[in-house]
Coordinates of C-alpha atoms in Angstrom, one line a residue:
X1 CA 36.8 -20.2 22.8
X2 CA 36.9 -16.5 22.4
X3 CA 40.6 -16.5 21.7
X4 CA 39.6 -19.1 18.6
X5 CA 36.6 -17.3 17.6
X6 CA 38.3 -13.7 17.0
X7 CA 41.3 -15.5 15.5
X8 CA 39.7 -17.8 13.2
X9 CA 37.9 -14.1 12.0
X10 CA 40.8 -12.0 11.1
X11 CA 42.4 -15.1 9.1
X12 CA 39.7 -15.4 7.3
X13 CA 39.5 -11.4 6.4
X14 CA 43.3 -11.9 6.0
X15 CA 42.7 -14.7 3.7
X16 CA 39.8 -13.5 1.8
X17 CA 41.9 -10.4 1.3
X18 CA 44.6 -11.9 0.0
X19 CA 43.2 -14.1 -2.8
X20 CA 41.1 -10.8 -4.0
X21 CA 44.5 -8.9 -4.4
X22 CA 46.7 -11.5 -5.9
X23 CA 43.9 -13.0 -8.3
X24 CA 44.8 -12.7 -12.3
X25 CA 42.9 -9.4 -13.9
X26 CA 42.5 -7.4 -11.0
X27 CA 40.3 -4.4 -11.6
X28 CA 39.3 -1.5 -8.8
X29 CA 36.2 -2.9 -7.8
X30 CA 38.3 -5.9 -6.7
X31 CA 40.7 -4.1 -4.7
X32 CA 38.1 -1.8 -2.8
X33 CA 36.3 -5.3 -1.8
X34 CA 39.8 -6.8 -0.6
X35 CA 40.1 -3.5 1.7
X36 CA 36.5 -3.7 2.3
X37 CA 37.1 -7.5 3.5
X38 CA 40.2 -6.6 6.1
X39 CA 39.1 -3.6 7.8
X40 CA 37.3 -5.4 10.3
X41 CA 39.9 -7.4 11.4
X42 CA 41.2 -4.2 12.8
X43 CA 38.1 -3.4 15.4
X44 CA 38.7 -7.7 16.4
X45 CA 42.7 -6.9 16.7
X46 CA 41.4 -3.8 19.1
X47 CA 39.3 -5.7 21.5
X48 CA 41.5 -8.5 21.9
X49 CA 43.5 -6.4 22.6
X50 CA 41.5 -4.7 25.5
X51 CA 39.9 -8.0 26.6
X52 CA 43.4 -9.6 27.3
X53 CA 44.8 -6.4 28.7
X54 CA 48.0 -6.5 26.3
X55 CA 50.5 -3.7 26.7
X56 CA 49.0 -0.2 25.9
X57 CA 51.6 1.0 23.7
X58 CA 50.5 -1.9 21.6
X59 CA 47.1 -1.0 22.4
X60 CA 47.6 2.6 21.5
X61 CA 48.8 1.1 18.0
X62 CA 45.6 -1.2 17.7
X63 CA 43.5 1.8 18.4
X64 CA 44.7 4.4 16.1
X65 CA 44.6 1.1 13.2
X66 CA 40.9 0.9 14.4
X67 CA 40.4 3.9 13.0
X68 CA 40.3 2.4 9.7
X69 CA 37.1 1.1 10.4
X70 CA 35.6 4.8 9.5
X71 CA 36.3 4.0 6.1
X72 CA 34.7 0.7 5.9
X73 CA 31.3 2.2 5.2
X74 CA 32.9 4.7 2.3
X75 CA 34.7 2.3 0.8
X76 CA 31.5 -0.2 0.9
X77 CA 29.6 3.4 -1.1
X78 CA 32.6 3.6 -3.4
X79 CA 32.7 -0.5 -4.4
X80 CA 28.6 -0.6 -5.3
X81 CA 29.6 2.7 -7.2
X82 CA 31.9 0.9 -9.6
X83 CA 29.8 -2.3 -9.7
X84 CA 27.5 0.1 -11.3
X85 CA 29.5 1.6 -13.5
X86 CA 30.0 4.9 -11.5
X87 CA 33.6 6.2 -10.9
X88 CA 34.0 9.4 -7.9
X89 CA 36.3 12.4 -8.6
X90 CA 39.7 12.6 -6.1
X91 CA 37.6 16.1 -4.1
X92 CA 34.4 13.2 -3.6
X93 CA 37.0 10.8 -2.4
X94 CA 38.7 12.9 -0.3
X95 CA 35.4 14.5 1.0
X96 CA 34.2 10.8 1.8
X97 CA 37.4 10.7 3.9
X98 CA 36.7 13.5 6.1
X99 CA 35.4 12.0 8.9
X100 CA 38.5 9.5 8.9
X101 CA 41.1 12.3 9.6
X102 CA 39.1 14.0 11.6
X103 CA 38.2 11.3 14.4
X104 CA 42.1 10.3 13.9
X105 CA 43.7 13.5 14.3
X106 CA 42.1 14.2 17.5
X107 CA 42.6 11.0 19.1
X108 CA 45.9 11.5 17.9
X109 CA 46.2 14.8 20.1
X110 CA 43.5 13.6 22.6
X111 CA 46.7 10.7 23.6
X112 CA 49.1 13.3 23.4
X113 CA 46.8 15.1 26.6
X114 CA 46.7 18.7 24.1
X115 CA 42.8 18.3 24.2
X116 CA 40.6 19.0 27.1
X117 CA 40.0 16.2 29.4
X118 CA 36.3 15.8 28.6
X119 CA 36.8 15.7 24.5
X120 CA 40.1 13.3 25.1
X121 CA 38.0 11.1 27.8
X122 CA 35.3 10.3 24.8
X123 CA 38.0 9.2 22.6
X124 CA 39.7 7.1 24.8
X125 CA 36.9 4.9 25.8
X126 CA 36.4 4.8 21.8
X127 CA 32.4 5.0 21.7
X128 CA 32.6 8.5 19.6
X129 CA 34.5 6.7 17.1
X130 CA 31.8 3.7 17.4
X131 CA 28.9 6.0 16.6
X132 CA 30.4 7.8 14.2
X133 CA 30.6 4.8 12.4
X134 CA 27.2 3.7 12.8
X135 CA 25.8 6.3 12.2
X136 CA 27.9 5.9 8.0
X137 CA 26.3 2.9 8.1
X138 CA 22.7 4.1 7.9
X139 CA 24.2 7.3 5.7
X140 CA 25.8 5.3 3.0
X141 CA 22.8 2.8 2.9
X142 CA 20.8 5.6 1.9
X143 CA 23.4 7.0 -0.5
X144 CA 23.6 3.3 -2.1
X145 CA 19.8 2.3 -2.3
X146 CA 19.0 6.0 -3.9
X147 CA 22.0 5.2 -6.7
X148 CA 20.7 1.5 -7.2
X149 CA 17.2 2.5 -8.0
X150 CA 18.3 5.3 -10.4
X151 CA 20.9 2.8 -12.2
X152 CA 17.8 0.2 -12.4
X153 CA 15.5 3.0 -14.1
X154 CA 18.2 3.7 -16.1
X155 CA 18.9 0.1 -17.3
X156 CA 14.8 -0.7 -18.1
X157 CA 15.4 2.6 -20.5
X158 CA 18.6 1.1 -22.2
X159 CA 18.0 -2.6 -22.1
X160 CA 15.3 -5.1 -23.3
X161 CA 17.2 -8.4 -21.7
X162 CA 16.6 -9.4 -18.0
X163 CA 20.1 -10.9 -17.7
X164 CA 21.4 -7.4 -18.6
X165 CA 19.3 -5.7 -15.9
X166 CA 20.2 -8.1 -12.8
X167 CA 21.4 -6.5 -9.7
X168 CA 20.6 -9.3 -7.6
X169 CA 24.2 -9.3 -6.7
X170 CA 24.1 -6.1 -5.3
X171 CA 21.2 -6.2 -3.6
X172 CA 22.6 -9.3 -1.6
X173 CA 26.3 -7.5 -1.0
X174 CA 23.6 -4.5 0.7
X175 CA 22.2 -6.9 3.0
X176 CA 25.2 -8.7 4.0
X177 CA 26.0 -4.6 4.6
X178 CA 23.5 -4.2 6.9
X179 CA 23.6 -7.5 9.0
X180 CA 27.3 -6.8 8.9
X181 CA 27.2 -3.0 10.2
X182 CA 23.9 -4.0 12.7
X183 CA 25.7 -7.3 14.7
X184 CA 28.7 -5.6 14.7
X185 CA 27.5 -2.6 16.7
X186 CA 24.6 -4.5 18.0
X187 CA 26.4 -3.9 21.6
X188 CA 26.7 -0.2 21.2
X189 CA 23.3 0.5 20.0
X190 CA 21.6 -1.5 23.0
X191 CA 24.8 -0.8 25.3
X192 CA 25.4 -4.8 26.0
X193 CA 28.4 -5.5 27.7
X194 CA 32.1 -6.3 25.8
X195 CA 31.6 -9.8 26.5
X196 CA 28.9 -9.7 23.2
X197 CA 31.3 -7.6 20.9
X198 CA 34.1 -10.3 21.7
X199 CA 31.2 -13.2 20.1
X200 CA 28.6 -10.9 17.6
X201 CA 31.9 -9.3 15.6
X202 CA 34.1 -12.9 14.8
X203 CA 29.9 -14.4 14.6
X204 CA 29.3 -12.0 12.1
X205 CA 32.7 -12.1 10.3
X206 CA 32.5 -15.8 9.6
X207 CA 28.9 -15.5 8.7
X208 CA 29.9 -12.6 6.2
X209 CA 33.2 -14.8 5.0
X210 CA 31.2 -17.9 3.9
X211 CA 28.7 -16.5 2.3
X212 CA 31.0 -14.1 -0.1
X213 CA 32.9 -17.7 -0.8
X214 CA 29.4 -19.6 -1.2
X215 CA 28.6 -16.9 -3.8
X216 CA 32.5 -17.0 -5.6
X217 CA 31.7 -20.8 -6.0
X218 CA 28.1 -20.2 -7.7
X219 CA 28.7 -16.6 -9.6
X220 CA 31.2 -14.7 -11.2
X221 CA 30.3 -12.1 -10.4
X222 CA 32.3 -11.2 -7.0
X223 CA 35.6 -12.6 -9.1
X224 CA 34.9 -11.3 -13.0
X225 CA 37.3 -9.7 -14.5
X226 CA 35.9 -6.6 -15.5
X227 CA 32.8 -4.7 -13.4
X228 CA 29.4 -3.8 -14.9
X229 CA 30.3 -1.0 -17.4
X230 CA 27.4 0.4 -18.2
X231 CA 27.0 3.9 -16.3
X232 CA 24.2 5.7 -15.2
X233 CA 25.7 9.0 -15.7
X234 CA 26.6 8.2 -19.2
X235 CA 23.2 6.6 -19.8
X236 CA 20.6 7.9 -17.6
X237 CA 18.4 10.4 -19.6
X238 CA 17.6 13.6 -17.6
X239 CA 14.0 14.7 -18.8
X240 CA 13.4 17.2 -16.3
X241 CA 13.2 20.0 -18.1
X242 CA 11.0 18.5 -21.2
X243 CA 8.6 16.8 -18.4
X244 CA 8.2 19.9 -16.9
X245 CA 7.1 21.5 -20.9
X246 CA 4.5 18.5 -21.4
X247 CA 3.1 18.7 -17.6
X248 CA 2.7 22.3 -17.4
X249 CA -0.4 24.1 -18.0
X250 CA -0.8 25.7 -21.4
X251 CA -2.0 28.9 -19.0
X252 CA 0.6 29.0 -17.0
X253 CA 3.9 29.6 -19.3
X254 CA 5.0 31.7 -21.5
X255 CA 4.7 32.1 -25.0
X256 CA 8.2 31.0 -25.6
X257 CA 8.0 28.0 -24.0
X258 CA 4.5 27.2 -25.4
X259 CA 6.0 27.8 -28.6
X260 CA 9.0 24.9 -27.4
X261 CA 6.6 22.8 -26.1
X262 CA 4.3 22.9 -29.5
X263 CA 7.2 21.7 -31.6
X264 CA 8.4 19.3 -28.9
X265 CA 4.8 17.6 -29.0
X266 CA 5.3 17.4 -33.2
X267 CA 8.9 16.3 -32.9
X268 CA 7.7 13.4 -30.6
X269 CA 5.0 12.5 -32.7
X270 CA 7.2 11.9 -35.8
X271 CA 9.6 9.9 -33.8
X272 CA 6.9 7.9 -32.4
X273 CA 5.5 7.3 -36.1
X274 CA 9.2 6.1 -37.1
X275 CA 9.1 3.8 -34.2
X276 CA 6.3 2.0 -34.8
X277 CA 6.9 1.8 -38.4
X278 CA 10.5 0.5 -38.2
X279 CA 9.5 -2.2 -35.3
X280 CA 6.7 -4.0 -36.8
X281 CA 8.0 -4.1 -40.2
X282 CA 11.3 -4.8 -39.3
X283 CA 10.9 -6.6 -35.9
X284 CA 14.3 -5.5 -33.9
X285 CA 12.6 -7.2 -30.7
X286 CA 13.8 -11.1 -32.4
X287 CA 17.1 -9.9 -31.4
X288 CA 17.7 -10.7 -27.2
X289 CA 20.0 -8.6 -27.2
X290 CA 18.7 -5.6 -28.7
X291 CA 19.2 -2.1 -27.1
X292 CA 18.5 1.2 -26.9
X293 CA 21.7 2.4 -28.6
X294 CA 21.4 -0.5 -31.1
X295 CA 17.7 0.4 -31.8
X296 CA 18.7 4.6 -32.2
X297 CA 21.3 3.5 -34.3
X298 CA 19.2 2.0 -37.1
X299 CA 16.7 4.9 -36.7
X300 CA 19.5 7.0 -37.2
X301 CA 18.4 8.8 -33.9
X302 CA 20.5 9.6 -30.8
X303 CA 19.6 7.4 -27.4
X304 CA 18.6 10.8 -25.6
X305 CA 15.4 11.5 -28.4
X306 CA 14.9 7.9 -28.8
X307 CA 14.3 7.6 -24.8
X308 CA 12.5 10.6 -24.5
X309 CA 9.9 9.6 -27.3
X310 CA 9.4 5.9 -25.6
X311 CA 8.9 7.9 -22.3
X312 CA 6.1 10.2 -23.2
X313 CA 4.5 8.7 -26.7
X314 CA 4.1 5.0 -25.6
X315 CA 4.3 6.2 -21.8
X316 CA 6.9 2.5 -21.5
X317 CA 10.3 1.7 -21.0
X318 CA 12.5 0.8 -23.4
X319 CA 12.5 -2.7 -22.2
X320 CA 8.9 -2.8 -21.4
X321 CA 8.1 -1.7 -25.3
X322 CA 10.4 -4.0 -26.2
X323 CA 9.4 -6.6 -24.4
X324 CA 5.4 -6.2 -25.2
X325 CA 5.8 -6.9 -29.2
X326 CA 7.6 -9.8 -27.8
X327 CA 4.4 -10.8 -26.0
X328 CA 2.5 -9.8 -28.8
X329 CA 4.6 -12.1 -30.7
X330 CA 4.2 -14.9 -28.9
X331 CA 0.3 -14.6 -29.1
X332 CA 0.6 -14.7 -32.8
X333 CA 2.7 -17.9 -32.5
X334 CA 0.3 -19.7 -29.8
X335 CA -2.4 -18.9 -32.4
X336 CA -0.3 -21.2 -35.0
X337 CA 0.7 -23.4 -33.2
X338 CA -2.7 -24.8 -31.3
X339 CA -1.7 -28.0 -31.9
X340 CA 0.8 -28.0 -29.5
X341 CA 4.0 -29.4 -31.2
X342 CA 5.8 -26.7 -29.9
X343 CA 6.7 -25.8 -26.3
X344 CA 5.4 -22.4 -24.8
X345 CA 9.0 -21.7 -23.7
X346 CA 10.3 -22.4 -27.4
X347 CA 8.3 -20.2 -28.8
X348 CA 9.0 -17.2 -25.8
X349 CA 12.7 -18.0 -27.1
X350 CA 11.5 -17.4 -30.8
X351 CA 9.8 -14.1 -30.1
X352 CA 13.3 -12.5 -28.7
X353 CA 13.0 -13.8 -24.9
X354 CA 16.0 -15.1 -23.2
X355 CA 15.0 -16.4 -19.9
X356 CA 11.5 -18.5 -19.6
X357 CA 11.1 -16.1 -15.7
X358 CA 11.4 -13.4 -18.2
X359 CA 8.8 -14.2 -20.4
X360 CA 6.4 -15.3 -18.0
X361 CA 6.8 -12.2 -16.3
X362 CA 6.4 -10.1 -19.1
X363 CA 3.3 -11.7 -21.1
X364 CA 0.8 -11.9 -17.2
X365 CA 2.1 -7.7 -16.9
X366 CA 1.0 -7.1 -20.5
X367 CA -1.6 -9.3 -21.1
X368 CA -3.5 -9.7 -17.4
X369 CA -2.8 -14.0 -18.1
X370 CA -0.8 -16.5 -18.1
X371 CA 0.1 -17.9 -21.7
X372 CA -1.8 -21.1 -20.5
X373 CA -4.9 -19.4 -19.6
X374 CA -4.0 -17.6 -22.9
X375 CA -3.8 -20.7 -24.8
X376 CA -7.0 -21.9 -23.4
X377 CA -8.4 -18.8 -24.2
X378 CA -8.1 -19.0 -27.9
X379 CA -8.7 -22.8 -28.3
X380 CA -12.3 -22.2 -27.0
X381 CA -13.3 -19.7 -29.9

């Protein structure tokens, strides 16, 4: 049963590995996830190894593959990167690679016996490498969640659609991360015996295979042919500098910088006077699709000002300004349409909305109600 277990795993990696590399319109992000998928079939190759006592110069070979494993969690980093638009220099990919050459070059020279026997002893019994590895886990979780909630800010300033903002997918592949990472060294962190690493790493391995095919069948998204392209280092306004102007105390800088801050304040105010204008007489938030670059364009403003006055005038996002003349919008049409002929959700659609969770969303945050209790609201007056 074992035997079939951690077989049935690695053909599966094998498998899912396969179709991910030979698929038409491979990108990066698809590569990196076909690597990502077949990695562990290296650590299951390993103990079958040990479990069945096979030869240990084919052992040895197993081992030193195992290794491989210490870039599962960089590689994981490096494929949520991309699906977020963000690419890493060759010095941050070779830096993430570090601990790979490291662990490998001394079990390399711990099996060759040029290492003290204490050092060799803990690479031989491979539970350095082990916690190494868990502890990536935890590291690159960090390094991923702090990225994902900086591309999200980044999207509410650029984007006024919901579709557009999604990272559901993400989120999930994170997860499947940590169950992944946490049954697979379940054993190491509360020292169980082999027997569980030869059941919890093929358990979690088929677990983690059907649900990446469960998600092919009902998204795209794992299989589209081009990765999210919008970046957050492209697109992600730093406003440290003119938060720290608008924040400070008047008493506490310098003339100079007063001076910056005074014109800053008029600068924003007349960009904040041009929005207004230029959105309820010309009402860009009909278009689902409208943007932040589409929005600068036709202000004949760049994205950077444009953000920056949205941020500290109206104190909003782009997509929650956006998407609050939308609700206003739809309060104007629910006053018209009392009679009812029209459907709440048709009219959500008619004031720029493209999703009916969107809009429902969107009208109880700006309006404290439900467009029922709304509608009930104003046919009692």
């Amino acid at each position: 049963m074992i035997l079939v277990l951690n077989l049935l795993s690695i053909l599966n990696l094998v498998f899912l590995a396969f179709i991910l590399s030979f698929k038409k319109n491979i990108n990066k992000a698809d590569r990196i996830f076909a690597l990502i998928a077949v990695i562990p079939a290296f650590a299951v190759l390993l103990n079958l190894s040990i479990y069945y006592k096979i030869d240990f110069k084919y052992q040895l070979t197993f081992y030193y593959i195992y290794h491989f494993n210490l870039l599962w969690a960089p590689l994981f980093y490096r494929y949520v990167l991309l699906k977020i638009g963000k690419t890493l220099k060759l010095k941050e990919i070779i830096f993430h690679c570090i601990p790979f050459g490291i662990c490998l070059i001394i079990s390399i020279l711990s099996s060759l016996n040029i290492l003290p026997s204490g050092i060799s002893s803990k690479f031989e019994d491979n539970l350095l490498i082990d916690y190494v590895i868990t502890v990536q886990i935890f590291v690159y979780l960090g390094l991923m969640l702090n990225y994902i909630i900086k591309y999200k800010r980044a999207k509410l300033n650029y984007f006024s659609d919901e579709s557009s903002i999604s990272i559901r997918w993400i989120y999930e592949i994170i997860l499947i991360y940590i169950f992944f990472g946490f049954m697979a060294f379940a054993p190491i962190i509360f020292n169980l015996s082999f027997e569980y690493c030869m059941i919890l790493l093929p358990a979690s391995i088929q677990a983690y295979f059907f649900f990446v095919v469960y998600k092919a069948f009902g998204s795209s998204i794992i299989f589209e042919a081009k990765p999210i392209t919008f970046s957050i280092d492209k697109d992600l306004i730093s406003l440290d500098y003119t938060d720290d102007l608008l924040n400070e105390n008047k008493e506490e800088i310098s003339p100079k910088q007063l001076n910056i801050k005074e014109n800053l304040d008029i600068y924003l105010e007349e960009r904040y006077q041009k929005v207004i204008e230029y959105i309820e007489k010309q009402k860009p938030y009909l278009e689902p699709k409208i943007n932040l670059t589409k929005l600068a364009s036709a202000l004949e403003e760049n994205t950077h000002n444009l953000s920056l006055t949205i941020n500290q005038k109206f104190n909003m996002t782009f997509y929650d300004l956006i998407n609050s003349y939308r609700v206003k919008e739809v309060q104007r049409l629910l006053k018209d349409n009392q009679s009812g002929k029209l459907t709440i959700e048709s009219l959500a659609f008619d004031a720029g909305f493209n999703t009916p969770s969107s809009f429902y969303r969107a009208f109880k945050k700006h309006t404290q109600q439900t467009p029922s209790q709304y509608l009930k609201s104003i046919q009692q007056k």
